[in-house]
Every structure is written in structure tokens, then in C-alpha cells.
Tab-separated table of C-alpha atoms in Angstrom:
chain	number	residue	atom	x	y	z
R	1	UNK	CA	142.111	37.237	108.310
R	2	UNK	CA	141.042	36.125	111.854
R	3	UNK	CA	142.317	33.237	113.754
R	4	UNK	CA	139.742	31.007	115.057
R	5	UNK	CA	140.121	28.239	116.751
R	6	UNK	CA	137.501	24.887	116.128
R	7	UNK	CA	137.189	22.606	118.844
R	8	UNK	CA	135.945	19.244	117.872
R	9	UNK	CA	137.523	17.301	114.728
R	10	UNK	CA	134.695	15.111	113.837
R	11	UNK	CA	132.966	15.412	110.289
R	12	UNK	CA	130.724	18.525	110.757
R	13	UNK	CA	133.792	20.340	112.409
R	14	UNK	CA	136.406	19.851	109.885
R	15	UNK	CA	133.720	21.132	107.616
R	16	UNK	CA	133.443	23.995	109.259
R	17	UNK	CA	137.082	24.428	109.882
R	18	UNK	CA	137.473	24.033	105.572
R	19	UNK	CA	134.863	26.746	105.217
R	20	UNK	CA	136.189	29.424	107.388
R	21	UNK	CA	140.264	28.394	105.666
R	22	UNK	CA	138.855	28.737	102.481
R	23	UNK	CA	137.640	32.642	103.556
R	24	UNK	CA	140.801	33.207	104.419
R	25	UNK	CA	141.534	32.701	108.263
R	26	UNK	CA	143.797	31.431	109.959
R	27	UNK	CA	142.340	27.949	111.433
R	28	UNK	CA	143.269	25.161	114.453
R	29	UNK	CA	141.461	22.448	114.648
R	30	UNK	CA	141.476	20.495	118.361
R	31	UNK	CA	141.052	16.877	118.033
R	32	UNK	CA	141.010	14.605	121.326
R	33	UNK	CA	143.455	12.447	120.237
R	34	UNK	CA	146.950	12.890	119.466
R	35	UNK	CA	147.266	10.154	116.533
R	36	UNK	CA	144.487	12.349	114.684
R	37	UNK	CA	146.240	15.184	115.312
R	38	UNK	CA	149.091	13.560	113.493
R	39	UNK	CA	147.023	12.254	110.478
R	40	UNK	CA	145.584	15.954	109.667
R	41	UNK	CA	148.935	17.767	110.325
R	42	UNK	CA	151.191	14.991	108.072
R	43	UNK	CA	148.470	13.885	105.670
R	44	UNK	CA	146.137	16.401	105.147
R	45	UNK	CA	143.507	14.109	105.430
R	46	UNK	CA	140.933	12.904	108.304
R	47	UNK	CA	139.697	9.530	106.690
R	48	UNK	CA	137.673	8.258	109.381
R	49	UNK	CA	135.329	10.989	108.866
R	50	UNK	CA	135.640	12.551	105.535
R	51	UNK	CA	136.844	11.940	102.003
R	52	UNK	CA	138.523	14.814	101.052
R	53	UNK	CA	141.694	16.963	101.312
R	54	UNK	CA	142.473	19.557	104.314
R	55	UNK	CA	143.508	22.935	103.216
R	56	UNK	CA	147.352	23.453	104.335
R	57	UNK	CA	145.714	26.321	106.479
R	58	UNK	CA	144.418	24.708	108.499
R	59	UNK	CA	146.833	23.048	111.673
R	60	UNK	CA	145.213	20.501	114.372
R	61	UNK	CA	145.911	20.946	117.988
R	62	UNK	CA	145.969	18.244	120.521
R	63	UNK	CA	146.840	20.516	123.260
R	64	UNK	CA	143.509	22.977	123.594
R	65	UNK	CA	145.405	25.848	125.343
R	66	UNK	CA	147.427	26.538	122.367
R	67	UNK	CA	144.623	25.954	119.830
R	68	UNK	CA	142.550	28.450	121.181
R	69	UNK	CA	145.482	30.943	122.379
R	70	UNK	CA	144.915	34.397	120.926
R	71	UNK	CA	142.016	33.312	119.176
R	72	UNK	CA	139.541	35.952	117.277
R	73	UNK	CA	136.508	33.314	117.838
R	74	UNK	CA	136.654	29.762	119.095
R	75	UNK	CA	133.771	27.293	117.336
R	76	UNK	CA	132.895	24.221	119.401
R	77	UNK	CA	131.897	21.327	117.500
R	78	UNK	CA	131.987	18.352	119.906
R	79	UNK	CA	128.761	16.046	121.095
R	80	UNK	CA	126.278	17.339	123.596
R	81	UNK	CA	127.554	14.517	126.169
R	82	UNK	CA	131.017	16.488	125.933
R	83	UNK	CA	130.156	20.332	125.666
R	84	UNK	CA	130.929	20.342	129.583
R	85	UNK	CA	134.135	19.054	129.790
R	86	UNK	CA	135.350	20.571	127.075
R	87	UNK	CA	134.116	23.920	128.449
R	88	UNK	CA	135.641	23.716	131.379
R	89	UNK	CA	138.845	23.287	130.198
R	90	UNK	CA	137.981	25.940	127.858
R	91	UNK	CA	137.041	28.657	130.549
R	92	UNK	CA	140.383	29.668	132.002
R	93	UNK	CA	141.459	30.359	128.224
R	94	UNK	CA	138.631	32.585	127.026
R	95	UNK	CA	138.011	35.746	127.143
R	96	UNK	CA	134.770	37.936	126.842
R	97	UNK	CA	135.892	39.728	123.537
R	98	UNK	CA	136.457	35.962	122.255
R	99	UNK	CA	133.447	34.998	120.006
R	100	UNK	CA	131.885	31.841	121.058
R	101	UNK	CA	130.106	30.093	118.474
R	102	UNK	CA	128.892	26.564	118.423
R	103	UNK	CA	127.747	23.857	115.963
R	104	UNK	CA	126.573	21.556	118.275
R	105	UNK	CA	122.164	20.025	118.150
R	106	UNK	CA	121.547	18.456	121.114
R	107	UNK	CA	120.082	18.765	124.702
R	108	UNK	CA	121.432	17.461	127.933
R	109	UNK	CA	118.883	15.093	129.464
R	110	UNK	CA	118.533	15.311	132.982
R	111	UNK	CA	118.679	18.994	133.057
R	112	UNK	CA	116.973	19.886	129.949
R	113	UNK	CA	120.006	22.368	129.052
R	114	UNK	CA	120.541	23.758	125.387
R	115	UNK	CA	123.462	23.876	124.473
R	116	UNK	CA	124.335	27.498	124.636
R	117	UNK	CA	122.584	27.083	128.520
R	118	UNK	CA	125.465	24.465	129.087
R	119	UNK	CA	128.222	26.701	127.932
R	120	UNK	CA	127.346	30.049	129.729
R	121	UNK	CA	127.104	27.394	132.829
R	122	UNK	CA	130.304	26.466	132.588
R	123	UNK	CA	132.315	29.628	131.136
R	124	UNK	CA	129.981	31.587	133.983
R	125	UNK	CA	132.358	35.194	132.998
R	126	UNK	CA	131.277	35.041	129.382
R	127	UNK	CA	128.227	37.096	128.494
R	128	UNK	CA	125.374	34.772	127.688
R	129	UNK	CA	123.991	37.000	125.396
R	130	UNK	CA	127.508	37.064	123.212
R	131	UNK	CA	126.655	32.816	122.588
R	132	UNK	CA	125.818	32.393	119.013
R	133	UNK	CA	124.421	29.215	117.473
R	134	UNK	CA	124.815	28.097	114.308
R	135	UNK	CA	122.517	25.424	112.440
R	136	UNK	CA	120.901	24.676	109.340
R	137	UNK	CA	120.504	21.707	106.730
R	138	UNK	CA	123.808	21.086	106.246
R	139	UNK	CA	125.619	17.439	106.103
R	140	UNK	CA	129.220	17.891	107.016
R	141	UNK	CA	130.031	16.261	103.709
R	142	UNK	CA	128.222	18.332	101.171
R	143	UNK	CA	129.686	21.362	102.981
R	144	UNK	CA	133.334	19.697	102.639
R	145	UNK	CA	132.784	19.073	99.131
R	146	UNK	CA	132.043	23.204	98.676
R	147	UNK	CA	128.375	22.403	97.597
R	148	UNK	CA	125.727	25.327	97.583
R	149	UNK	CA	124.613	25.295	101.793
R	150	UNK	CA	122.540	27.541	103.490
R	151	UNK	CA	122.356	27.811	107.460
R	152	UNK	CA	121.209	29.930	110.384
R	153	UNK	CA	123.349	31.415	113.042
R	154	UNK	CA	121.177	32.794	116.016
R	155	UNK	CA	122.227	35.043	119.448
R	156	UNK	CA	120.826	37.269	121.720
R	157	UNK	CA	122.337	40.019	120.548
R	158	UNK	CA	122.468	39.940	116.933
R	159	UNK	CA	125.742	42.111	116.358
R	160	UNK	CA	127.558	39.214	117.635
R	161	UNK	CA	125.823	36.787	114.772
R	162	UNK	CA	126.124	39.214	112.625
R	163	UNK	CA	129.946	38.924	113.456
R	164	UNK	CA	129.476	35.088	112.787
R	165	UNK	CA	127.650	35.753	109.538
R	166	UNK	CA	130.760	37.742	108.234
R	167	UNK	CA	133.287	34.800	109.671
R	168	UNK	CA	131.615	31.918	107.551
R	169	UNK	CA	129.439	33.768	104.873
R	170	UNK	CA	130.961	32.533	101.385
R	171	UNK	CA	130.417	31.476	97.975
R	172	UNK	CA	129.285	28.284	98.659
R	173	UNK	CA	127.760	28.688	102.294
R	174	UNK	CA	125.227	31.293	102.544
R	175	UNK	CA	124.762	32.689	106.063
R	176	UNK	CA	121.233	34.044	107.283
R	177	UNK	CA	121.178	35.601	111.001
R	178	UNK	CA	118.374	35.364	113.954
R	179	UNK	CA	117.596	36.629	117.554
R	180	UNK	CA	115.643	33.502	118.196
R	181	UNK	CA	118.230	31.209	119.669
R	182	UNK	CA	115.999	29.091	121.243
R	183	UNK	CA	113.558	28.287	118.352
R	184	UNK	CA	116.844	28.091	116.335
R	185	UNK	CA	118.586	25.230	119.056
R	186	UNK	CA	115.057	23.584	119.601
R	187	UNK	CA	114.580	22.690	116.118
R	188	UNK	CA	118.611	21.612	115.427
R	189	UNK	CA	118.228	18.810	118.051
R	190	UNK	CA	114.956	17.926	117.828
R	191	UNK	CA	114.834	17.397	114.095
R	192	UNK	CA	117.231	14.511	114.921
R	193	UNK	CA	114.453	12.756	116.689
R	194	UNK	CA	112.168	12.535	113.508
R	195	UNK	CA	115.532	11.655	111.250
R	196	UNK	CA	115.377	8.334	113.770
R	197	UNK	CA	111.972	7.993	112.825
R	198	UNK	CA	112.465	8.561	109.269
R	199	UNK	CA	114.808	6.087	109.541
R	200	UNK	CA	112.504	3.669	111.146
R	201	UNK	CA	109.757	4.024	108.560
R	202	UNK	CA	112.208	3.198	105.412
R	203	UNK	CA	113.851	-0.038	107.778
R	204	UNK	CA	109.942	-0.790	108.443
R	205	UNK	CA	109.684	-1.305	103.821
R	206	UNK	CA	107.465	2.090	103.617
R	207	UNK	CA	106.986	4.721	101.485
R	208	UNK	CA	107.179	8.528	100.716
R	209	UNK	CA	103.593	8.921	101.777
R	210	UNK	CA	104.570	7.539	105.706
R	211	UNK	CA	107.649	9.530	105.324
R	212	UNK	CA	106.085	12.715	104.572
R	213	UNK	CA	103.842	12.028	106.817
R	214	UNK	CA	106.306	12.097	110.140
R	215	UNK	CA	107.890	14.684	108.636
R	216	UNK	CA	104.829	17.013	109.141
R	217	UNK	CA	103.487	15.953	112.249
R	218	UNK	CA	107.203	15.751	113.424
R	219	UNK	CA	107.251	19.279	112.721
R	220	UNK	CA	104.239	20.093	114.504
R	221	UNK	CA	105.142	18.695	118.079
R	222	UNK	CA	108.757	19.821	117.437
R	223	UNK	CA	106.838	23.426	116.938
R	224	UNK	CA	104.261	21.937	119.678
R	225	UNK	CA	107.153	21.726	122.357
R	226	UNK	CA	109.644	24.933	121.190
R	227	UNK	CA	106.910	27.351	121.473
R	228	UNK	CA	105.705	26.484	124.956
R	229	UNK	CA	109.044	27.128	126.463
R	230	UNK	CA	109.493	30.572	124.403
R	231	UNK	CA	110.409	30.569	121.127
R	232	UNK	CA	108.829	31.833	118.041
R	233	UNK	CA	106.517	29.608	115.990
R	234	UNK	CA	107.661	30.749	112.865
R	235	UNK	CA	111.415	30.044	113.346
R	236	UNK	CA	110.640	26.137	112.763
R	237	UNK	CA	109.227	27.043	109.164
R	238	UNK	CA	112.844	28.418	108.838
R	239	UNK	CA	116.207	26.794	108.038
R	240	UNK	CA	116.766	25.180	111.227
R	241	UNK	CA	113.162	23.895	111.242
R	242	UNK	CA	111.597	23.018	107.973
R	243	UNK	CA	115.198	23.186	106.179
R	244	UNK	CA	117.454	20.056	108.382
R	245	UNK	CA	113.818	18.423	108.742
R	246	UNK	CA	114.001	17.622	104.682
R	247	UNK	CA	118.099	16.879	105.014
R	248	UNK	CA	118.027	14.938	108.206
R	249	UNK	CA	115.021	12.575	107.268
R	250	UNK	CA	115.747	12.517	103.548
R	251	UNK	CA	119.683	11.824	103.181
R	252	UNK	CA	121.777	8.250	103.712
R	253	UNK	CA	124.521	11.234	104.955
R	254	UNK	CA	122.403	11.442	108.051
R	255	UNK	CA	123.480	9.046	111.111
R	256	UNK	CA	120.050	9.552	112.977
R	257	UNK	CA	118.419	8.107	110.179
R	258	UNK	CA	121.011	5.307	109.392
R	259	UNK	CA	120.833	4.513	113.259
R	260	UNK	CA	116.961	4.615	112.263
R	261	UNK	CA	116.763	2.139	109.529
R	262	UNK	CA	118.500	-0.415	111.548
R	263	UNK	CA	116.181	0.021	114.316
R	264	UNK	CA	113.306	-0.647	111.837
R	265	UNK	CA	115.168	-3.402	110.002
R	266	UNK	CA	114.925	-5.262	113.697
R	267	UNK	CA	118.602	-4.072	115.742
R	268	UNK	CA	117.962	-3.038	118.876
R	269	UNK	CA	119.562	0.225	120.285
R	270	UNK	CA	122.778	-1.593	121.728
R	271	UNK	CA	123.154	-3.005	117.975
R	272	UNK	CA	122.963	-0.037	116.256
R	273	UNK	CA	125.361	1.900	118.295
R	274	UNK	CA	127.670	-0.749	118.050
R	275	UNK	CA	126.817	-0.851	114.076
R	276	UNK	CA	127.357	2.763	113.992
R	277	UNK	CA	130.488	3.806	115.708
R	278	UNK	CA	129.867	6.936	116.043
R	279	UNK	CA	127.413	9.404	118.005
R	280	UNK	CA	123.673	9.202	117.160
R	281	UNK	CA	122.561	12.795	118.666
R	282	UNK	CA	119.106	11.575	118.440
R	283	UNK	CA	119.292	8.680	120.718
R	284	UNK	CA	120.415	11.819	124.207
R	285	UNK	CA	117.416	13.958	122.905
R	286	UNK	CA	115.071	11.481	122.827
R	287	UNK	CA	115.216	11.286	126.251
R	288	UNK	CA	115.605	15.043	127.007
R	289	UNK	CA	112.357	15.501	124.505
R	290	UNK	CA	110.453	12.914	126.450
R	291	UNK	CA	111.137	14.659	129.850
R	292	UNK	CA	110.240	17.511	128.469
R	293	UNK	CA	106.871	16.872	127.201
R	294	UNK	CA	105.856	15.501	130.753
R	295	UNK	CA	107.324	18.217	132.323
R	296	UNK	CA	105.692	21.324	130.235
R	297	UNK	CA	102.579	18.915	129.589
R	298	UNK	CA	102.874	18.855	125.790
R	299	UNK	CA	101.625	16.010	123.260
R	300	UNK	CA	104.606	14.690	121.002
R	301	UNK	CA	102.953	11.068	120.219
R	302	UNK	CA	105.898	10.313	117.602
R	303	UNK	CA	108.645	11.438	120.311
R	304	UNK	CA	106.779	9.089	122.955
R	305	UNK	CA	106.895	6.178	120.228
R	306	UNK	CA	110.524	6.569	119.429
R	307	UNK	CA	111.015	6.499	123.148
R	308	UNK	CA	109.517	2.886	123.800
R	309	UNK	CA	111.249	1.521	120.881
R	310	UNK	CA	114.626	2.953	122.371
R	311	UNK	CA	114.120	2.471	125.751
R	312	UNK	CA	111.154	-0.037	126.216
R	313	UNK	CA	112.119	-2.626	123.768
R	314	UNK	CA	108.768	-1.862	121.587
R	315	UNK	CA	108.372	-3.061	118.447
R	316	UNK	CA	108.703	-0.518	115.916
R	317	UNK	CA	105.550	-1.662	113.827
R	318	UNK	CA	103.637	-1.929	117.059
R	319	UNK	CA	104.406	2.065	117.377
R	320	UNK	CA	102.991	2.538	113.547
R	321	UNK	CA	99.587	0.921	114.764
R	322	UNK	CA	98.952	2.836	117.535
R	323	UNK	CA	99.964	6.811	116.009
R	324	UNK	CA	98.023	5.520	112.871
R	325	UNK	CA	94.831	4.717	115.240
R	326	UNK	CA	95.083	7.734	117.311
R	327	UNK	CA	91.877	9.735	118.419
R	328	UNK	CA	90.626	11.632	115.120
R	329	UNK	CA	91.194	15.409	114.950
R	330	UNK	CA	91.792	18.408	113.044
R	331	UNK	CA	95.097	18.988	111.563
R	332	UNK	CA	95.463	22.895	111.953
R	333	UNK	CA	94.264	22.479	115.796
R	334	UNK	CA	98.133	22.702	116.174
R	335	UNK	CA	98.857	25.805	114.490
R	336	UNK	CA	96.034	27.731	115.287
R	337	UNK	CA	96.568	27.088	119.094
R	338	UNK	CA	100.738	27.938	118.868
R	339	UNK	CA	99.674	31.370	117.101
R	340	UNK	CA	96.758	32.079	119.569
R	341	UNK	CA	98.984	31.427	122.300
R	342	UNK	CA	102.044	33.912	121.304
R	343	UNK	CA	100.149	36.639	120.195
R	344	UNK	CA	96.865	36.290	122.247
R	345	UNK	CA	98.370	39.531	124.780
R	346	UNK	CA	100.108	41.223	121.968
């Protein structure tokens, strides 16, 4: 039994934070607010964001210094917008035989950080290296419900996911491990773009074939863009590519395609947020994917389309017409040129 501590008490965290009690450890769950805190620790339950019961092991903190105080591994769960606050309040509490793992698909627009880049920033004494990621297809309320899940978790150095494997490998989440965390963070948050399209496309009235459709060239400039800054091509055929690709553009579960298929059933972005509630990771990456593209000079025509009808007020069909009337070409171009590229000095 390990204590670990789970910072964020959202859906996807008390997920995680019911997967690691039921293997045993001892588990506190931070939440931001104190009446939540009260809800989990005198109901058992955490309504606003799941249907089910908590396990009696696990205990919700309000105060973060004692939720992560002699902790074996802390897991941070919260949005991208709030991975550097909470860090820094984290910092002066951690220590570099702590594990570090975090749950978190996003990246920080402005500075184009990952997420694990925004963490070793702001906990500068903990060993970048000793950051582990973990992501996957995996809506926070399949995993709550104990149905089969499979998902990634990625570092550096690979003893320390390894070490992560072990903490939430169980009967009903199956843990794989990789060295490429930044193919593995890459495809987490950028899937969430082509879940808003998704999204879009179903509001718009259309079928499987358009679906499919983004879903494959959405993998190709999400490949396109990870590869060009470093990572390896064939992590986006893998779990945290391919895998929350299907989940994210596929499920109702999925709030970037919810916040999609309002935007394509005519609500603009203030609308849907207001609709929503709750945080539509998508909407941040957008803009982080769109700076990106400029900066490193890569083509991501669905990213750019999803951008105007965020940002520019564009209509959504208008953004169908034009990727549907782009310039002819052929479709492996894409994958021929990312494998040249890597391997063309090896």
C-alpha cells in the first residue's frame, strides 16, 4: 500500500483516485473547495461530476499541504489554465523521491508549454526526467464504473513509469509504458481539437463518412505537428494517438465534442461555455495548436478552421466548403514525408 495523494477532484481525477483505492492505497483527494470536500468526506459521493459511490478509502483534502504530506506519489489532475498555481503551491511540499505523475491534456498558449514543461518550471528542484504522463482513451466515467480501460503512461526515464505502471495497473485498467513523452502529451491535447470538430460535423446533420474523415486527416496534422518538434511518428498510431482519437470524437462522454455539437448546431463559443459549465480543454489548445503551426511552419487546415469558427466568428459550414475544396493531393504525402524526415540520418 502507498499513499498517494490526487490533486484535482473533477471527473477524470476521482476516477483515478477510485482506481488506485481499489489497488489498495491509501488515497487523498484535493478539491478547491471546501463544500466538496465536505460532500466526498460525509457522502461518499461527488454528484456534480460522477454517478457513483467513493470508496471509504479514499479522504478529500481541502488543505493541499496535508493531502500531499508524506506522500509515496502525488497525481495532478487539474486544467492546463491551473497546473501553475497549483504547482507552486505544490513545490515547497515535494520532494525529489516523490513521484510526480499527471493526468492532465492540454498546452499553455502563449508559451507553447506541455504540461510536464509547466511543472518542472515551476517545481524547478524536481528532476524533469522523473515527470511521468499518463493518457489514453479513457472517459473518467467508464473508468469509475470499473469498465475494461487501457492507457499510456510516458517519462524520460522509464523506471519511473514503470513505477506508475505498478501504482495503477489493475484488473480493469491495463497500463502500457513509453519513453516518448512528448508524442504521448502531443497527441492527449491535441486529439481534443478534432473531438471539437467531431462535434461540429454531427451539430452540422453529417455522417460517419465526414466523421471518419476528420478523424484521419486530424490524425495526420496532429502527427504533422508532433513530429516536427521531436517526437516519434509512430507513438500517434498508439493509445494516446489513434486510441482517445476514436473515444474523444466518438462518445456523448466527451465535453470537446458536446462543446462541438453546439458550435455546429449554431452557439457561438461564449454560448457553449456558458451551456457547458465546465472546462472544454480543446477551446486553450486550439489556440496553442494554431501558434504552433505558424511558428514551426506546419499545415493543420482542420486546426486553422476550428480556429476561425472559435475565434473569428466563421461559420462552421463555411469551414466544410473550403477543407472539402482544398488543392488536390496525395494522401500518403504525409506519412511518407514524417518517416523520411526521422529516419533520413539514421
Amino acid at each position: 500500500m502507498r499513499k498517494v495523494a490526487v490533486l484535482g477532484a473533477g471527473s477524470w481525477g476521482t476516477a483515478l483516485a477510485i482506481v488506485l483505492a481499489d489497488n489498495g492505497h491509501e488515497v487523498r483527494l484535493w478539491a478547491h473547495r471546501q463544500e466538496h470536500v465536505d460532500e466526498i468526506n460525509q457522502t461518499h459521493r461527488n454528484n456534480k461530476y460522477l454517478d457513483v459511490d467513493i470508496p471509504y478509502a479514499i479522504t478529500a483534502f481541502h488543505d493541499m499541504k496535508e493531502a500531499v504530506k508524506d506522500a509515496d506519489a502525488v497525481v495532478i489532475v487539474v486544467p492546463t489554465k491551473a497546473i501553475r498555481e497549483v504547482c507552486q503551491q505544490l513545490k515547497d511540499d515535494i520532494h525529489s523521491s516523490t513521484q510526480i505523475i499527471h493526468a492532465t491534456k492540454g498546452i499553455e498558449p502563449g508559451s507553447l508549454k506541455r504540461v510536464s514543461e509547466m511543472i518542472s518550471e515551476e517545481i524547478p528542484d524536481f528532476p524533469y526526467e522523473n515527470i511521468v504522463v499518463l493518457s489514453g482513451p479513457s472517459h473518467a466515467e467508464e473508468v469509475a464504473l470499473r469498465h475494461p480501460t487501457t492507457v499510456s503512461v510516458s517519462a524520460v526515464n522509464l523506471d519511473r513509469a514503470r513505477q506508475a505502471q505498478d501504482l495503477f495497473n489493475s484488473e480493469n485498467l491495463r497500463v502500457y509504458t513509453s519513453d516518448d513523452i512528448l508524442g504521448i502529451e502531443v497527441g492527449g491535447a491535441l486529439k481534443n481539437i478534432i473531438a471539437l470538430g467531431a462535434g461540429i460535423s454531427d451539430g452540422l446533420g453529417y455522417g460517419d463518412n465526414a466523421k471518419a474523415a476528420l478523424i484521419t486527416r486530424g490524425l495526420a496534422e496532429i502527427a504533422r505537428l508532433g513530429t516536427s518538434l521531436g517526437a516519434n511518428p509512430l507513438s500517434f498510431l498508439g493509445l494516446s494517438g489513434v486510441g482517445d482519437l476514436i473515444v474523444t470524437c466518438t462518445s456523448v462522454h466527451s465535453r470537446n465534442w458536446r462543446a462541438g455539437n453546439l458550435l455546429g448546431k449554431g452557439m457561438n463559443l461564449d454560448q457553449v461555455l456558458e451551456e457547458m459549465g465546465m472546462v472544454v480543454e480543446g477551446v486553450r489548445t486550439v489556440q496553442a495548436a494554431h501558434q504552433f503551426a505558424e511558428e514551426q511552419g506546419v499545415e493543420m487546415p482542420i486546426t486553422q478552421g476550428i480556429f476561425q469558427v472559435l475565434f473569428e466568428d466563421k461559420k462552421p459550414k463555411d469551414v466544410v466548403d473550403e477543407l472539402m475544396s482544398r488543392n488536390k493531393r496525395q494522401e500518403m504525402d504525409d506519412i511518407s514525408n514524417l518517416l523520411k524526415e526521422r529516419y533520413s540520418d539514421k
